[in-house]
Amino acid sequence: MKIPYQSSEISIGNLKMGAKHAVVLQTMTSTDTNDTNASVEQIIRCFEAGAQMVRLTTQGITEAKNLSNIKLALQQKGINIPLVADVHFNPNVALEASAIVEKVRINPGNYTDKKAASPLDYTDAEYTEEIVRIRERLLPLIKKCKENASVIRIGVNHGSLSDRILSRFGDTPQGMVESMMEFLRICKSEEFSNVVVSMKASDTRVMIYSTRLLVRRMYDEAMHFPVHLGVTEAGDAEDGRVKSALGIGTLLLEGIGDTIRVSLTEDPEIEIPVAKKIANHCTRRLNEISLHPISYERRFSNAIENIGGANIPVVCLTAPMLDSPVLQPDLLMDDFKVIRLDDHKRWDLFDAKSYAPSHTNCFIEIHDQSEIPITTTIFNAILILNTTGKDIYEIRNWIPYLNKCPIILKRSYCENDLESLQVKAAADFGSLLVDGLGDGIWIDNDGNLTQQEILSVSFAILQAARLRLTRTDFISCPSCGRTLFNIKDALAKVKARTSHLKGLKIAVMGCIVNGPGEMADADYGYVGGAPGMISLYKGKECVQRNLTEDKAVDALIELIKINGDWRDE
């Protein structure tokens, strides 16, 4: 199902966003905003890489005021790029910054609401009183932004929902959306339309479902604010790229999204080429959005051996690998006969059970929807949906005709660049997998990438879609001015010692803004608590504080061992 929808156009300095404008690429500095030279130099590197907007950490009034020095220095160097102040906790900082930069980001979870020492229950009257207080705190910023033609980005983070929202909705997509709508209704009542919205989470499903739900709610209430997309705390390397492409790409392909940020635990200028590849591959629909699920439910299929039913999704590989890595494909397709339309024209006479012994998988490859009606009488075969060269969302129209046959999703590429394959395959397969459509994936690549690289991408996609854990799942934030230690080095050290712990979730977080919340479902957390000092978490509980960096990784290993989750490589 689709609805007619298009975001409204807004101006952020000299930059146009929304409506039919191309997707805007942005990133965020990792420097101290009080360090003018370092911030300017990094912004220039991001600009040269293709960034069209850059956000800076703005913790206090001092940082807010120094934005004017950064902006002036950039202008003197001939760099005219919109700047965004990233504000948490202090509305006065947002007011100061709105007179200097083109855009201010605020977080409903900490802009007005405060964290309580213990969970609170709100009566309806108390809940309404809090919304009145939100209005009182937000109106001065709206007024200031109207005066300065500034934009407000209202950014809801899954990891920093207020206690008030959590008390009524829990840490759910519904809670995230309600947190957003409270602010948007105030903006609409004040006829303030210079707004961008975002729903961020480290869990790709939460990010996708909450954004889908938000767009529906905005449509129902006649709102068309541009949407910022990103998977927060995505990590680094392959996992960071795959998570980002899966979350962002899924929504872009549905017609949702006007600006994107890829959040990698790497230098910010490294994020832009990845963002470019996602935007180039995932061409947005215009004037409409597709309505897809807002919660996960796997399509029912009959199990044939280890495929379908309650089995975890399988990974198929075209040809054997030259080495013998720890990860192996579930199915090596060169070992099987795959029936295609040219191989067997009399489908009305075809019987999969007689074609192959009952102990042997029988595969039928479908290339086009016109072949599907013939398969409706086939119940004892595994269907391979070859989606190459087709709009990935057309494939959804095929699936209702496939009865209860297990489905393997196949797509062919011709990539020589590993990052390009990571991005394209994550967006293509992820957009179906997050909605429970598919019992396996098969990436076929005609480029010069190794089978081992293709296999690694396949498993990374299933992990990013939260369907199968085959490696340690690292949740780590990109560095910013709030980060209390060198998070890139810290992540590298933690990964070097723990990357063999299959299925364990470990969070490496730079500060407390989103850290404890985003790592809520992590098994262990390594979080900056003070400059150069680390706090360790077991689940949501902080178990050790004020560890120096030179001792923190060893202490994390010991914590994992004490809890029985350690195993030797």
Coordinates of C-alpha atoms in Angstrom, one line a residue:
M1 CA 0.0 0.0 0.0
K2 CA 1.2 3.5 -0.8
I3 CA 0.1 7.0 0.3
P4 CA 0.7 10.3 -1.6
Y5 CA 3.4 12.0 0.4
Q6 CA 6.2 14.4 -0.1
S7 CA 8.2 16.4 2.5
S8 CA 8.0 20.1 2.4
E9 CA 10.9 22.3 1.2
I10 CA 13.0 24.2 3.8
S11 CA 16.1 26.3 3.5
I12 CA 19.2 25.7 5.7
G13 CA 21.3 28.7 4.9
N14 CA 21.9 28.5 1.2
L15 CA 21.0 24.8 1.1
K16 CA 17.6 23.5 0.0
M17 CA 16.2 20.3 1.6
G18 CA 13.1 18.3 1.2
A19 CA 10.5 18.1 -1.6
K20 CA 12.2 17.0 -4.8
H21 CA 15.7 18.1 -3.8
A22 CA 18.5 15.5 -3.7
V23 CA 19.3 13.8 -0.5
V24 CA 21.6 16.0 1.6
L25 CA 24.8 14.4 3.0
Q26 CA 26.0 15.4 6.4
T27 CA 28.4 14.4 9.2
M28 CA 29.5 15.6 12.7
T29 CA 32.9 16.8 14.0
S30 CA 34.8 14.9 16.6
T31 CA 36.8 18.0 17.8
D32 CA 36.4 20.2 20.9
T33 CA 34.1 23.0 19.6
N34 CA 36.2 25.4 21.7
D35 CA 39.2 24.5 19.5
T36 CA 38.5 26.8 16.5
N37 CA 41.5 25.7 14.4
A38 CA 40.9 21.9 14.9
S39 CA 37.2 22.3 14.2
V40 CA 37.7 24.4 11.1
E41 CA 40.3 22.0 9.6
Q42 CA 38.1 19.0 10.2
I43 CA 35.1 20.7 8.7
I44 CA 37.1 21.6 5.6
R45 CA 38.2 17.9 5.2
C46 CA 34.5 16.9 5.5
F47 CA 33.5 19.6 3.0
E48 CA 36.2 18.4 0.5
A49 CA 34.9 14.9 0.9
G50 CA 31.4 16.0 -0.1
A51 CA 29.6 17.0 3.1
Q52 CA 26.9 19.5 2.6
M53 CA 26.2 20.2 6.3
V54 CA 28.3 19.7 9.4
R55 CA 27.1 19.4 13.0
L56 CA 29.2 20.3 16.1
T57 CA 28.9 19.4 19.7
T58 CA 27.5 22.3 21.7
Q59 CA 27.6 21.4 25.4
G60 CA 27.5 24.9 26.9
I61 CA 27.3 28.6 26.3
T62 CA 31.1 28.8 25.7
E63 CA 30.9 26.3 22.9
A64 CA 27.8 28.0 21.4
K65 CA 29.5 31.4 21.3
N66 CA 32.6 29.9 19.7
L67 CA 30.5 28.7 16.8
S68 CA 30.7 32.3 15.5
N69 CA 34.5 32.1 15.4
I70 CA 34.4 28.8 13.5
K71 CA 31.8 30.1 11.1
L72 CA 33.9 33.3 10.4
A73 CA 37.1 31.3 9.9
L74 CA 35.4 29.1 7.4
Q75 CA 34.0 32.0 5.5
Q76 CA 37.5 33.6 5.4
K77 CA 38.7 30.4 3.7
G78 CA 35.8 30.5 1.2
I79 CA 33.9 27.7 2.7
N80 CA 30.2 28.4 2.9
I81 CA 28.6 25.3 4.5
P82 CA 25.6 25.2 6.9
L83 CA 26.6 24.5 10.5
V84 CA 24.4 22.7 13.1
A85 CA 24.7 23.0 16.8
D86 CA 24.1 19.7 18.7
V87 CA 22.4 20.6 22.0
H88 CA 21.4 18.4 24.9
F89 CA 20.0 19.2 28.3
N90 CA 20.3 23.1 28.2
P91 CA 17.7 25.1 26.3
N92 CA 19.7 28.3 26.9
V93 CA 22.5 26.9 24.8
A94 CA 20.1 26.2 21.9
L95 CA 18.9 29.9 22.1
E96 CA 22.5 31.2 22.0
A97 CA 23.4 28.9 19.0
S98 CA 20.2 29.7 17.0
A99 CA 21.5 33.2 16.5
I100 CA 24.8 32.0 15.0
V101 CA 24.3 28.8 13.0
E102 CA 21.8 27.8 10.5
K103 CA 20.3 24.8 12.4
V104 CA 20.0 23.6 16.0
R105 CA 19.5 20.0 17.0
I106 CA 17.6 19.3 20.2
N107 CA 16.6 16.0 21.8
P108 CA 13.1 15.7 23.3
G109 CA 14.4 13.2 25.7
N110 CA 16.5 15.7 27.6
Y111 CA 15.5 19.1 26.4
T112 CA 12.8 19.5 29.0
D113 CA 12.2 16.2 30.8
K114 CA 14.6 15.2 33.6
K115 CA 15.7 11.7 34.6
A116 CA 14.2 10.6 37.9
A117 CA 16.1 8.6 40.5
S118 CA 13.5 5.8 40.1
P119 CA 10.8 5.1 37.6
L120 CA 7.7 7.3 38.0
D121 CA 4.0 6.7 37.3
Y122 CA 2.2 9.7 35.8
T123 CA -1.4 10.4 36.2
D124 CA -3.2 11.8 33.2
A125 CA -3.2 15.3 34.8
E126 CA 0.5 15.1 35.6
Y127 CA 1.3 13.9 32.1
T128 CA -0.6 16.8 30.6
E129 CA 1.2 19.3 32.9
E130 CA 4.5 18.0 31.6
I131 CA 3.4 18.7 28.0
V132 CA 2.4 22.2 29.0
R133 CA 5.9 22.7 30.4
I134 CA 7.4 21.4 27.2
R135 CA 5.5 24.1 25.3
E136 CA 6.8 26.8 27.7
R137 CA 10.4 25.6 27.2
L138 CA 10.2 25.3 23.4
L139 CA 8.4 28.5 22.5
P140 CA 11.4 30.8 23.1
L141 CA 13.5 28.7 20.7
I142 CA 10.8 28.8 18.1
K143 CA 10.6 32.5 18.4
K144 CA 14.4 32.9 18.2
C145 CA 14.6 30.6 15.1
K146 CA 11.8 32.6 13.4
E147 CA 13.8 35.8 13.9
N148 CA 17.0 34.3 12.6
A149 CA 15.5 32.0 9.9
S150 CA 17.1 29.1 11.7
V151 CA 16.0 25.5 11.5
I152 CA 15.3 23.1 14.4
R153 CA 16.1 19.5 14.0
I154 CA 14.1 17.5 16.5
G155 CA 16.1 14.3 17.0
V156 CA 14.6 11.5 19.1
N157 CA 17.1 8.9 20.3
H158 CA 16.0 5.4 21.3
G159 CA 18.6 5.5 24.0
S160 CA 17.6 8.8 25.7
L161 CA 13.8 8.7 25.9
S162 CA 12.5 10.5 29.0
D163 CA 11.3 8.7 32.0
R164 CA 7.8 10.2 31.4
I165 CA 7.6 8.6 27.9
L166 CA 9.1 5.3 29.2
S167 CA 6.6 5.1 32.0
R168 CA 3.7 5.1 29.5
F169 CA 5.1 3.6 26.3
G170 CA 8.4 1.8 27.2
D171 CA 11.4 2.0 25.0
T172 CA 9.4 1.3 21.9
P173 CA 8.9 2.9 18.4
Q174 CA 5.5 4.1 19.7
G175 CA 7.3 5.9 22.5
M176 CA 9.8 7.5 20.2
V177 CA 7.0 8.7 17.9
E178 CA 4.9 10.1 20.7
S179 CA 8.0 11.9 22.1
M180 CA 8.4 13.5 18.6
M181 CA 4.8 14.4 18.0
E182 CA 4.5 16.3 21.3
F183 CA 7.1 18.7 19.9
L184 CA 5.8 18.8 16.4
R185 CA 2.3 19.7 17.5
I186 CA 3.7 22.7 19.3
C187 CA 5.7 23.8 16.2
K188 CA 2.6 23.4 14.0
S189 CA 0.4 25.4 16.4
E190 CA 3.0 28.2 16.2
E191 CA 3.1 28.0 12.4
F192 CA 6.8 27.1 12.5
S193 CA 7.7 24.9 9.6
N194 CA 11.5 25.1 9.6
V195 CA 11.8 21.7 11.2
V196 CA 13.7 18.5 10.4
V197 CA 12.8 15.2 12.2
S198 CA 14.9 12.1 13.0
M199 CA 14.4 8.8 14.8
K200 CA 17.8 7.3 15.7
A201 CA 18.6 3.9 17.2
S202 CA 21.5 1.5 17.1
D203 CA 19.0 -1.3 16.4
T204 CA 18.1 -1.1 12.7
R205 CA 14.6 -2.5 13.2
V206 CA 13.8 0.1 15.8
M207 CA 15.2 2.9 13.6
I208 CA 13.2 1.7 10.6
Y209 CA 9.9 0.9 12.3
S210 CA 9.9 4.2 14.4
T211 CA 10.6 6.3 11.2
R212 CA 7.9 4.5 9.3
L213 CA 5.4 5.1 12.1
L214 CA 6.4 8.7 12.5
V215 CA 5.8 9.4 8.8
R216 CA 2.3 7.9 9.0
R217 CA 1.5 9.9 12.1
M218 CA 2.7 13.1 10.4
Y219 CA 0.6 12.3 7.4
D220 CA -2.4 11.8 9.5
E221 CA -1.9 15.2 11.2
A222 CA -1.1 17.0 7.9
M223 CA 2.6 17.4 8.6
H224 CA 5.3 17.1 6.0
F225 CA 8.6 17.9 7.8
P226 CA 11.8 16.6 6.1
V227 CA 13.3 13.5 7.6
H228 CA 16.9 12.9 8.7
L229 CA 18.0 9.2 8.5
G230 CA 20.8 7.5 10.4
V231 CA 21.6 4.4 12.4
T232 CA 23.3 5.7 15.6
E233 CA 26.2 3.9 17.2
A234 CA 26.6 1.8 14.1
G235 CA 30.3 1.0 14.8
D236 CA 33.1 0.8 12.3
A237 CA 34.5 -1.3 9.4
E238 CA 32.1 -3.7 7.7
D239 CA 29.5 -3.9 10.4
G240 CA 29.2 -0.1 10.6
R241 CA 28.7 0.2 6.9
V242 CA 26.3 -2.7 6.6
K243 CA 24.1 -1.5 9.6
S244 CA 24.0 2.1 8.2
A245 CA 23.2 1.0 4.6
L246 CA 20.5 -1.4 5.8
G247 CA 18.7 1.2 8.0
I248 CA 19.1 4.2 5.7
G249 CA 18.7 2.4 2.4
T250 CA 15.6 0.5 3.4
L251 CA 13.8 3.8 4.1
L252 CA 15.2 5.7 1.1
L253 CA 13.9 2.9 -1.2
E254 CA 10.4 3.4 0.4
G255 CA 10.4 7.1 -0.4
I256 CA 11.4 8.3 3.1
G257 CA 14.4 10.5 3.9
D258 CA 15.7 13.9 2.9
T259 CA 19.1 14.0 4.6
I260 CA 21.4 11.2 5.9
R261 CA 24.3 10.8 8.3
V262 CA 26.4 7.6 8.5
S263 CA 27.6 7.3 12.1
L264 CA 30.9 5.4 12.0
T265 CA 33.5 5.2 14.8
E266 CA 36.0 6.6 12.3
D267 CA 37.0 10.1 11.2
P268 CA 34.0 12.1 10.1
E269 CA 35.3 12.7 6.6
I270 CA 35.3 8.9 6.1
E271 CA 31.5 8.8 6.6
I272 CA 30.8 10.9 3.5
P273 CA 31.9 8.5 0.7
V274 CA 29.8 5.8 2.4
A275 CA 26.8 8.1 2.5
K276 CA 27.3 9.0 -1.1
K277 CA 27.2 5.3 -2.1
I278 CA 24.0 4.8 -0.1
A279 CA 22.3 7.8 -1.6
N280 CA 23.4 6.9 -5.2
H281 CA 22.2 3.3 -4.9
C282 CA 18.9 3.9 -3.1
T283 CA 17.0 6.3 -5.4
R284 CA 14.0 7.7 -3.6
R285 CA 10.5 7.5 -4.8
L286 CA 9.0 10.9 -5.1
N287 CA 5.4 12.0 -4.3
E288 CA 4.6 8.7 -2.5
I289 CA 5.8 6.4 0.3
S290 CA 5.2 2.7 0.7
L291 CA 3.5 1.5 3.9
H292 CA 5.3 -1.4 5.4
P293 CA 5.3 -3.1 8.8
I294 CA 6.1 -1.2 12.0
S295 CA 7.0 -4.4 13.9
Y296 CA 8.7 -7.6 13.1
E297 CA 6.8 -10.7 12.0
R298 CA 8.5 -13.4 10.0
R299 CA 6.6 -14.8 7.0
F300 CA 5.4 -18.4 7.7
S301 CA 7.0 -21.1 5.5
N302 CA 7.3 -24.9 5.6
A303 CA 10.7 -26.2 6.7
I304 CA 12.5 -28.2 4.1
E305 CA 15.5 -29.7 5.9
N306 CA 17.3 -26.6 7.4
I307 CA 15.6 -24.0 5.3
G308 CA 12.4 -22.2 6.2
G309 CA 10.1 -22.8 9.1
A310 CA 11.7 -21.8 12.4
N311 CA 15.2 -22.3 11.1
I312 CA 17.5 -19.3 11.1
P313 CA 18.0 -17.7 7.6
V314 CA 20.7 -19.5 5.7
V315 CA 23.6 -18.1 3.7
C316 CA 24.2 -19.4 0.2
L317 CA 27.5 -19.0 -1.7
T318 CA 28.0 -19.6 -5.4
A319 CA 31.4 -21.2 -5.4
P320 CA 33.7 -22.7 -2.9
M321 CA 36.3 -20.7 -0.9
L322 CA 40.0 -21.2 -1.3
D323 CA 40.7 -21.0 2.4
S324 CA 39.0 -22.5 5.4
P325 CA 37.7 -19.7 7.6
V326 CA 35.7 -20.1 10.8
L327 CA 32.5 -19.0 9.0
Q328 CA 31.2 -21.4 6.3
P329 CA 28.2 -21.0 4.0
D330 CA 25.1 -23.1 4.8
L331 CA 24.7 -24.0 1.2
L332 CA 27.2 -24.1 -1.6
M333 CA 25.0 -23.7 -4.6
D334 CA 27.5 -25.3 -7.1
D335 CA 26.6 -28.5 -5.4
F336 CA 22.9 -28.3 -6.3
K337 CA 20.8 -28.5 -9.4
V338 CA 18.8 -25.2 -9.7
I339 CA 15.9 -25.5 -12.0
R340 CA 15.2 -22.4 -14.1
L341 CA 12.4 -21.7 -16.6
D342 CA 14.5 -22.7 -19.6
D343 CA 15.4 -25.9 -17.9
H344 CA 11.8 -27.1 -17.5
K345 CA 9.1 -25.6 -19.6
R346 CA 6.2 -27.9 -18.7
W347 CA 5.6 -26.6 -15.2
D348 CA 2.2 -28.1 -15.1
L349 CA 3.8 -31.5 -15.1
F350 CA 6.5 -30.7 -12.7
D351 CA 6.7 -32.4 -9.3
A352 CA 9.5 -31.4 -7.0
K353 CA 9.3 -34.6 -4.9
S354 CA 9.8 -36.9 -7.9
Y355 CA 12.5 -34.6 -9.3
A356 CA 14.8 -35.2 -6.4
P357 CA 15.0 -37.7 -3.5
S358 CA 13.3 -36.5 -0.3
H359 CA 16.7 -36.0 1.3
T360 CA 17.9 -33.6 -1.4
N361 CA 16.9 -30.0 -1.6
C362 CA 15.1 -29.0 -4.8
F363 CA 15.6 -25.4 -5.9
I364 CA 13.5 -23.5 -8.4
E365 CA 14.8 -20.1 -9.5
I366 CA 12.2 -17.4 -10.4
H367 CA 13.3 -14.4 -12.4
D368 CA 10.0 -12.7 -13.1
Q369 CA 6.6 -12.4 -11.6
S370 CA 5.1 -13.9 -14.7
E371 CA 6.6 -17.2 -13.7
I372 CA 4.9 -17.2 -10.3
P373 CA 1.4 -18.4 -11.0
I374 CA 2.9 -21.7 -12.2
T375 CA 4.6 -22.2 -8.8
T376 CA 1.4 -21.9 -6.8
T377 CA 0.9 -25.6 -7.0
I378 CA 4.4 -26.4 -5.8
F379 CA 4.7 -27.0 -2.1
N380 CA 7.8 -29.2 -1.8
A381 CA 10.5 -27.0 -3.3
I382 CA 12.7 -24.1 -2.2
L383 CA 12.2 -21.0 -4.3
I384 CA 15.0 -18.7 -5.2
L385 CA 13.7 -15.2 -6.0
N386 CA 16.3 -13.6 -8.3
T387 CA 15.8 -9.9 -7.9
T388 CA 18.6 -8.7 -10.1
G389 CA 17.8 -5.6 -12.0
K390 CA 14.4 -5.1 -10.4
D391 CA 13.1 -2.6 -8.0
I392 CA 13.5 -4.4 -4.7
Y393 CA 10.0 -3.4 -3.6
E394 CA 8.4 -5.1 -6.6
I395 CA 9.5 -8.3 -5.1
R396 CA 7.0 -7.8 -2.2
N397 CA 4.3 -8.3 -4.8
W398 CA 5.6 -11.7 -5.7
I399 CA 5.6 -13.2 -2.2
P400 CA 1.9 -13.6 -1.5
Y401 CA 1.7 -16.0 -4.5
L402 CA 4.4 -18.3 -3.2
N403 CA 2.3 -20.3 -0.7
K404 CA 4.4 -21.7 2.1
C405 CA 7.5 -22.4 0.1
P406 CA 10.8 -21.3 1.7
I407 CA 12.3 -18.3 -0.1
I408 CA 15.9 -17.6 -0.7
L409 CA 16.5 -14.0 -1.8
K410 CA 19.1 -13.8 -4.6
R411 CA 20.7 -10.8 -6.2
S412 CA 23.7 -10.5 -8.5
Y413 CA 26.3 -7.8 -8.6
C414 CA 29.4 -6.9 -10.5
E415 CA 31.5 -5.1 -7.8
N416 CA 35.2 -4.8 -7.5
D417 CA 35.0 -2.5 -4.5
L418 CA 34.1 -4.2 -1.2
E419 CA 32.5 -1.1 0.3
S420 CA 30.2 -0.8 -2.7
L421 CA 29.0 -4.4 -2.3
Q422 CA 28.5 -3.9 1.5
V423 CA 26.3 -0.9 0.9
K424 CA 24.3 -2.2 -2.0
A425 CA 23.6 -5.7 -0.7
A426 CA 22.8 -4.4 2.8
A427 CA 20.1 -2.0 1.4
D428 CA 18.7 -4.5 -1.1
F429 CA 18.4 -7.5 1.2
G430 CA 17.9 -5.7 4.4
S431 CA 14.7 -4.0 3.1
L432 CA 13.0 -7.4 2.8
L433 CA 14.7 -9.2 5.8
V434 CA 13.7 -6.6 8.4
D435 CA 10.1 -7.3 7.5
G436 CA 10.5 -11.1 7.9
L437 CA 10.5 -11.8 4.1
G438 CA 13.2 -14.4 3.3
D439 CA 14.5 -17.7 4.6
G440 CA 18.0 -17.1 3.2
I441 CA 20.2 -14.9 1.1
W442 CA 22.4 -15.5 -1.9
I443 CA 24.8 -12.8 -3.0
D444 CA 26.3 -13.6 -6.4
N445 CA 29.1 -11.2 -7.5
D446 CA 30.9 -11.2 -10.9
G447 CA 33.6 -8.8 -9.8
N448 CA 37.0 -9.6 -8.3
L449 CA 36.0 -9.9 -4.7
T450 CA 36.8 -13.1 -2.9
Q451 CA 34.1 -15.6 -1.9
Q452 CA 35.3 -15.0 1.7
E453 CA 34.5 -11.3 1.4
I454 CA 31.1 -12.1 -0.1
L455 CA 30.4 -14.5 2.7
S456 CA 31.4 -12.0 5.4
V457 CA 29.0 -9.4 3.9
S458 CA 26.2 -12.0 3.9
F459 CA 26.5 -12.8 7.6
A460 CA 26.9 -9.1 8.4
I461 CA 23.6 -8.4 6.7
L462 CA 21.8 -11.0 8.7
Q463 CA 23.3 -9.7 11.9
A464 CA 22.4 -6.1 11.1
A465 CA 18.8 -7.2 10.4
R466 CA 18.8 -8.8 13.9
L467 CA 18.2 -12.3 12.5
R468 CA 21.4 -14.2 13.1
L469 CA 24.4 -13.5 15.4
T470 CA 27.6 -15.0 14.0
R471 CA 30.1 -12.6 15.5
T472 CA 30.5 -10.2 18.4
D473 CA 28.0 -7.4 18.0
F474 CA 29.7 -4.1 18.8
I475 CA 27.6 -1.0 19.5
S476 CA 29.9 2.0 19.4
C477 CA 29.2 5.7 18.8
P478 CA 31.1 8.0 16.5
S479 CA 33.4 10.3 18.3
C480 CA 32.2 13.9 19.0
G481 CA 33.2 16.8 21.3
R482 CA 31.6 15.1 24.2
T483 CA 33.6 11.9 24.0
L484 CA 35.7 11.4 27.1
F485 CA 38.4 9.2 25.6
N486 CA 39.8 8.2 22.2
I487 CA 36.9 6.0 21.2
K488 CA 38.5 4.7 17.9
D489 CA 41.5 3.4 19.8
A490 CA 39.2 2.1 22.6
L491 CA 37.0 0.2 20.2
A492 CA 40.0 -1.3 18.4
K493 CA 41.4 -2.5 21.8
V494 CA 38.1 -4.0 22.9
K495 CA 37.5 -5.7 19.5
A496 CA 41.1 -7.1 19.5
R497 CA 40.3 -8.9 22.7
T498 CA 36.7 -9.9 22.3
S499 CA 35.8 -10.2 18.6
H500 CA 35.8 -14.0 18.9
L501 CA 32.9 -14.0 21.4
K502 CA 30.2 -15.1 19.0
G503 CA 26.8 -13.6 19.7
L504 CA 27.8 -11.4 22.6
K505 CA 26.8 -7.7 22.4
I506 CA 29.4 -5.2 23.7
A507 CA 28.8 -1.5 23.7
V508 CA 31.7 1.0 23.6
M509 CA 30.3 4.5 24.2
G510 CA 31.9 7.9 24.5
C511 CA 29.7 9.6 27.0
I512 CA 26.4 9.5 28.9
V513 CA 24.1 11.4 26.4
N514 CA 22.9 8.2 24.7
G515 CA 25.3 5.7 26.0
P516 CA 23.4 3.9 28.8
G517 CA 20.2 3.9 26.8
E518 CA 21.5 2.7 23.4
M519 CA 23.4 -0.1 25.2
A520 CA 20.3 -1.2 27.0
D521 CA 20.2 -4.5 25.3
A522 CA 24.0 -5.0 25.3
D523 CA 25.5 -7.7 27.4
Y524 CA 28.4 -5.5 28.5
G525 CA 29.2 -1.8 28.3
Y526 CA 32.4 0.2 28.2
V527 CA 31.4 3.8 28.8
G528 CA 33.2 7.1 29.3
G529 CA 32.3 8.5 32.7
A530 CA 34.9 11.2 33.1
P531 CA 37.8 12.4 31.0
G532 CA 40.1 9.4 30.6
M533 CA 38.0 7.3 33.0
I534 CA 35.8 4.3 32.1
S535 CA 32.7 2.8 33.7
L536 CA 31.8 -0.9 33.0
Y537 CA 28.2 -2.1 32.7
K538 CA 26.7 -5.6 32.9
G539 CA 23.4 -5.1 31.1
K540 CA 21.9 -1.9 32.4
E541 CA 23.8 -2.0 35.7
C542 CA 27.0 0.0 36.2
V543 CA 29.3 -2.4 38.1
Q544 CA 32.6 -0.5 38.1
R545 CA 33.4 3.2 37.9
N546 CA 36.4 5.4 37.4
L547 CA 38.7 2.8 35.8
T548 CA 41.7 4.2 34.0
E549 CA 42.0 3.4 30.3
D550 CA 45.1 1.3 30.8
K551 CA 43.2 -1.0 33.1
A552 CA 39.6 -0.9 31.7
V553 CA 39.9 -3.5 28.9
D554 CA 41.4 -6.1 31.3
A555 CA 38.7 -5.3 33.8
L556 CA 36.1 -5.8 31.0
I557 CA 37.6 -9.2 30.2
E558 CA 37.5 -10.2 33.8
L559 CA 33.8 -9.1 34.1
I560 CA 32.9 -11.2 31.1
K561 CA 34.7 -14.2 32.6
I562 CA 33.1 -13.8 36.1
N563 CA 29.7 -13.9 34.4
G564 CA 30.5 -17.0 32.5
D565 CA 30.4 -15.5 29.0
W566 CA 34.1 -15.8 28.2
R567 CA 35.5 -18.5 26.0
D568 CA 39.0 -18.9 24.6
E569 CA 39.6 -18.4 20.9

